[in-house]
GROMACS .gro file of C-alpha atoms in nm:
model
  228
    1MET     CA    1   1.824   4.113   4.563
    2SER     CA    2   1.750   4.396   4.317
    3GLY     CA    3   1.592   4.398   3.973
    4ASN     CA    4   1.674   4.078   3.792
    5HIS     CA    5   1.976   4.008   4.011
    6ILE     CA    6   1.987   3.776   4.310
    7ARG     CA    7   2.224   3.808   4.604
    8VAL     CA    8   2.392   3.469   4.604
    9TRP     CA    9   2.721   3.515   4.788
   10ASP     CA   10   2.713   3.708   5.113
   11ILE     CA   11   3.002   3.926   5.225
   12PHE     CA   12   3.152   3.656   5.446
   13VAL     CA   13   3.163   3.397   5.165
   14ARG     CA   14   3.336   3.651   4.944
   15LEU     CA   15   3.581   3.755   5.215
   16PHE     CA   16   3.663   3.389   5.282
   17HIS     CA   17   3.724   3.323   4.913
   18TRP     CA   18   3.955   3.615   4.844
   19LEU     CA   19   4.137   3.595   5.177
   20LEU     CA   20   4.210   3.228   5.112
   21VAL     CA   21   4.348   3.316   4.768
   22ALA     CA   22   4.568   3.589   4.916
   23VAL     CA   23   4.691   3.387   5.214
   24ILE     CA   24   4.778   3.074   5.014
   25SER     CA   25   4.963   3.287   4.759
   26PHE     CA   26   5.158   3.463   5.033
   27ALA     CA   27   5.231   3.134   5.208
   28TRP     CA   28   5.378   2.999   4.885
   29TRP     CA   29   5.593   3.309   4.842
   30THR     CA   30   5.722   3.305   5.200
   31ALA     CA   31   5.811   2.936   5.175
   32GLU     CA   32   6.014   3.011   4.864
   33GLN     CA   33   6.198   3.294   5.045
   34GLY     CA   34   6.275   3.095   5.360
   35GLY     CA   35   6.474   3.250   5.643
   36ASP     CA   36   6.289   3.506   5.854
   37TRP     CA   37   5.992   3.487   5.617
   38MET     CA   38   5.909   3.145   5.763
   39GLU     CA   39   5.752   3.313   6.064
   40TRP     CA   40   5.507   3.474   5.824
   41HIS     CA   41   5.463   3.137   5.658
   42LYS     CA   42   5.352   2.994   5.991
   43ARG     CA   43   5.110   3.283   6.040
   44CYS     CA   44   4.966   3.208   5.699
   45GLY     CA   45   4.905   2.851   5.810
   46TYR     CA   46   4.723   2.966   6.122
   47THR     CA   47   4.512   3.199   5.908
   48VAL     CA   48   4.423   2.919   5.667
   49LEU     CA   49   4.309   2.703   5.958
   50GLY     CA   50   4.100   2.989   6.092
   51LEU     CA   51   3.943   3.050   5.753
   52VAL     CA   52   3.857   2.683   5.710
   53ILE     CA   53   3.702   2.659   6.057
   54PHE     CA   54   3.498   2.972   5.985
   55ARG     CA   55   3.378   2.840   5.648
   56VAL     CA   56   3.271   2.510   5.802
   57LEU     CA   57   3.073   2.697   6.069
   58TRP     CA   58   2.930   2.930   5.805
   59GLY     CA   59   2.835   2.624   5.600
   60PHE     CA   60   2.586   2.536   5.873
   61ALA     CA   61   2.490   2.877   6.011
   62GLY     CA   62   2.543   3.116   5.722
   63THR     CA   63   2.305   3.248   5.460
   64ALA     CA   64   2.105   3.005   5.247
   65TYR     CA   65   2.338   2.979   4.947
   66ALA     CA   66   2.643   2.945   5.175
   67ARG     CA   67   2.511   2.635   5.349
   68PHE     CA   68   2.639   2.289   5.264
   69SER     CA   69   2.282   2.165   5.260
   70HIS     CA   70   2.219   2.383   4.956
   71PHE     CA   71   2.512   2.290   4.733
   72ILE     CA   72   2.617   1.938   4.837
   73TYR     CA   73   2.436   1.703   4.599
   74SER     CA   74   2.400   1.327   4.601
   75PRO     CA   75   2.648   1.113   4.405
   76LYS     CA   76   2.369   1.033   4.158
   77ALA     CA   77   2.300   1.401   4.090
   78THR     CA   78   2.672   1.474   4.066
   79PHE     CA   79   2.737   1.199   3.810
   80ALA     CA   80   2.431   1.312   3.615
   81TYR     CA   81   2.575   1.662   3.603
   82LEU     CA   82   2.912   1.527   3.489
   83ALA     CA   83   2.739   1.332   3.212
   84ALA     CA   84   2.560   1.649   3.107
   85ILE     CA   85   2.893   1.834   3.088
   86LEU     CA   86   3.036   1.567   2.858
   87LYS     CA   87   2.734   1.621   2.631
   88GLY     CA   88   2.768   2.000   2.652
   89ARG     CA   89   2.422   2.033   2.804
   90GLU     CA   90   2.488   2.093   3.174
   91PRO     CA   91   2.236   2.322   3.350
   92LEU     CA   92   2.343   2.650   3.504
   93TYR     CA   93   2.323   2.704   3.879
   94LEU     CA   94   2.301   3.025   4.075
   95SER     CA   95   2.527   2.884   4.345
   96HIS     CA   96   2.772   2.595   4.319
   97ASN     CA   97   2.688   2.326   4.067
   98PRO     CA   98   2.715   1.964   4.192
   99LEU     CA   99   3.081   1.928   4.095
  100GLY     CA  100   3.163   2.271   4.231
  101GLY     CA  101   2.998   2.187   4.561
  102TRP     CA  102   3.211   1.878   4.609
  103ALA     CA  103   3.516   2.076   4.499
  104VAL     CA  104   3.453   2.310   4.792
  105VAL     CA  105   3.454   2.012   5.029
  106VAL     CA  106   3.778   1.877   4.879
  107LEU     CA  107   3.944   2.219   4.903
  108LEU     CA  108   3.844   2.263   5.268
  109LEU     CA  109   3.972   1.917   5.358
  110TRP     CA  110   4.294   1.968   5.166
  111CYS     CA  111   4.361   2.306   5.325
  112THR     CA  112   4.300   2.149   5.666
  113LEU     CA  113   4.558   1.880   5.594
  114GLN     CA  114   4.800   2.132   5.445
  115ALA     CA  115   4.789   2.371   5.738
  116GLY     CA  116   4.746   2.092   5.992
  117THR     CA  117   5.062   1.911   5.892
  118GLY     CA  118   5.245   2.242   5.909
  119LEU     CA  119   5.176   2.254   6.283
  120PHE     CA  120   5.400   1.948   6.328
  121ALA     CA  121   5.659   2.026   6.060
  122ASN     CA  122   6.014   2.156   6.089
  123ASP     CA  123   6.283   2.249   5.840
  124ASP     CA  124   6.558   2.092   6.054
  125ILE     CA  125   6.728   2.433   6.067
  126LEU     CA  126   6.546   2.724   6.232
  127THR     CA  127   6.172   2.690   6.192
  128GLU     CA  128   5.933   2.442   6.346
  129GLY     CA  129   5.560   2.424   6.393
  130PRO     CA  130   5.403   2.496   6.733
  131LEU     CA  131   5.307   2.132   6.792
  132VAL     CA  132   5.639   1.966   6.708
  133HIS     CA  133   5.683   1.886   7.077
  134LEU     CA  134   5.385   1.651   7.056
  135VAL     CA  135   5.555   1.416   6.809
  136GLY     CA  136   5.899   1.266   6.785
  137TYR     CA  137   6.174   1.406   6.563
  138ASP     CA  138   6.152   1.131   6.303
  139LEU     CA  139   5.774   1.166   6.271
  140SER     CA  140   5.808   1.543   6.247
  141ILE     CA  141   6.048   1.505   5.953
  142GLU     CA  142   5.806   1.265   5.784
  143ILE     CA  143   5.513   1.503   5.839
  144THR     CA  144   5.724   1.781   5.687
  145ARG     CA  145   5.759   1.568   5.375
  146TRP     CA  146   5.382   1.520   5.364
  147HIS     CA  147   5.337   1.895   5.409
  148LYS     CA  148   5.544   1.962   5.098
  149LEU     CA  149   5.373   1.690   4.895
  150LEU     CA  150   5.030   1.816   4.996
  151PHE     CA  151   5.117   2.161   4.865
  152ASP     CA  152   5.199   2.013   4.526
  153GLY     CA  153   4.853   1.857   4.532
  154LEU     CA  154   4.701   2.190   4.638
  155LEU     CA  155   4.856   2.357   4.334
  156ILE     CA  156   4.689   2.097   4.113
  157ILE     CA  157   4.353   2.160   4.281
  158VAL     CA  158   4.395   2.535   4.232
  159ALA     CA  159   4.485   2.484   3.864
  160VAL     CA  160   4.174   2.269   3.809
  161HIS     CA  161   3.962   2.530   3.986
  162ILE     CA  162   4.097   2.810   3.765
  163ALA     CA  163   4.038   2.600   3.453
  164ALA     CA  164   3.679   2.531   3.561
  165VAL     CA  165   3.616   2.900   3.629
  166LEU     CA  166   3.755   2.996   3.288
  167TYR     CA  167   3.537   2.732   3.122
  168HIS     CA  168   3.221   2.864   3.283
  169GLN     CA  169   3.322   3.229   3.252
  170LEU     CA  170   3.435   3.227   2.889
  171LEU     CA  171   3.255   2.936   2.723
  172ARG     CA  172   2.935   2.915   2.923
  173LYS     CA  173   2.915   3.292   2.975
  174GLU     CA  174   2.848   3.257   3.347
  175PRO     CA  175   2.965   3.567   3.541
  176LEU     CA  176   3.136   3.368   3.815
  177LEU     CA  177   3.409   3.621   3.888
  178GLN     CA  178   3.164   3.908   3.893
  179GLY     CA  179   2.942   3.712   4.129
  180MET     CA  180   3.227   3.649   4.371
  181LEU     CA  181   3.312   4.019   4.365
  182THR     CA  182   2.965   4.171   4.397
  183GLY     CA  183   2.776   3.879   4.549
  184ASN     CA  184   2.505   3.909   4.283
  185LYS     CA  185   2.417   3.694   3.985
  186ALA     CA  186   2.156   3.751   3.717
  187ALA     CA  187   1.843   3.542   3.772
  188GLY     CA  188   1.857   3.435   3.408
  189HIS     CA  189   2.184   3.252   3.473
  190SER     CA  190   2.004   2.966   3.644
  191HIS     CA  191   1.781   2.731   3.447
  192ASN     CA  192   1.804   2.420   3.663
  193GLN     CA  193   1.544   2.311   3.913
  194ALA     CA  194   1.358   2.580   4.105
  195ALA     CA  195   1.517   2.455   4.426
  196ASP     CA  196   1.833   2.642   4.332
  197ARG     CA  197   1.655   2.967   4.408
  198VAL     CA  198   1.606   3.029   4.776
  199SER     CA  199   1.533   3.323   4.998
  200VAL     CA  200   1.846   3.483   5.138
  201ALA     CA  201   1.678   3.778   5.308
  202VAL     CA  202   1.856   3.863   5.633
  203SER     CA  203   1.920   4.191   5.810
  204ALA     CA  204   2.267   4.336   5.763
  205GLY     CA  205   2.309   4.381   6.137
  206TRP     CA  206   2.227   4.018   6.215
  207LEU     CA  207   2.450   3.898   5.929
  208TRP     CA  208   2.750   4.090   6.059
  209LEU     CA  209   2.685   3.995   6.420
  210LYS     CA  210   2.668   3.625   6.338
  211GLY     CA  211   2.962   3.639   6.098
  212LEU     CA  212   3.191   3.823   6.339
  213ALA     CA  213   3.090   3.593   6.624
  214LEU     CA  214   3.179   3.283   6.420
  215ALA     CA  215   3.505   3.446   6.307
  216ALA     CA  216   3.593   3.503   6.672
  217ILE     CA  217   3.517   3.138   6.751
  218ALA     CA  218   3.739   3.029   6.460
  219ALA     CA  219   4.024   3.254   6.577
  220ALA     CA  220   3.992   3.129   6.934
  221SER     CA  221   3.994   2.769   6.812
  222VAL     CA  222   4.320   2.822   6.625
  223TRP     CA  223   4.473   2.999   6.923
  224GLY     CA  224   4.377   2.714   7.151
  225LEU     CA  225   4.515   2.459   6.906
  226ILE     CA  226   4.856   2.615   6.862
  227SER     CA  227   4.881   2.667   7.240
  228LEU     CA  228   4.860   2.295   7.319
   0.00000   0.00000   0.00000
């Protein structure tokens, strides 16, 4: 934290966010290309799973603003926030607002289903997921259909997310994109309850040690899964 700015998003939250954007985009492109690019498509799926596992772990062990306990609000608080939006009087939050917090949960679950079904999918030509041998052919074909349908749903989620960011960025003048790039947000951009402001002081060495350790656990988990 420096001056009137507060460090909200640590380096690992930001890396997760932009890596997920890049990997999902590349996965989409490789699926459209087909052929030899499907091997890269599979690698994208493994990476998505690793990123999700890391973010879940970081949601419990990461810095204060990264923790689920900070940005997952009760249904009552979430509906109250939605009502405030409809009236044009929603409060600003330094971290995720109540709807944004639940959107993170939905995105993590959806990405898990998207990448998870890919492990059992096959294109009935050349490419198949590493766990196809655990299910029968007919079920694998059905899971492949779910995998494709889930991606259509993921595109809708991404579109809603972009629309929400543009709303807050352009109409509410919240520097969301800047915050996800630098990690900092101006203290004046939060006028909700004081509980939104928490101490995030942590040594850089300890932050990197913990983050890299959890990333290694996530990578090992994916490796173990696809090796079944």
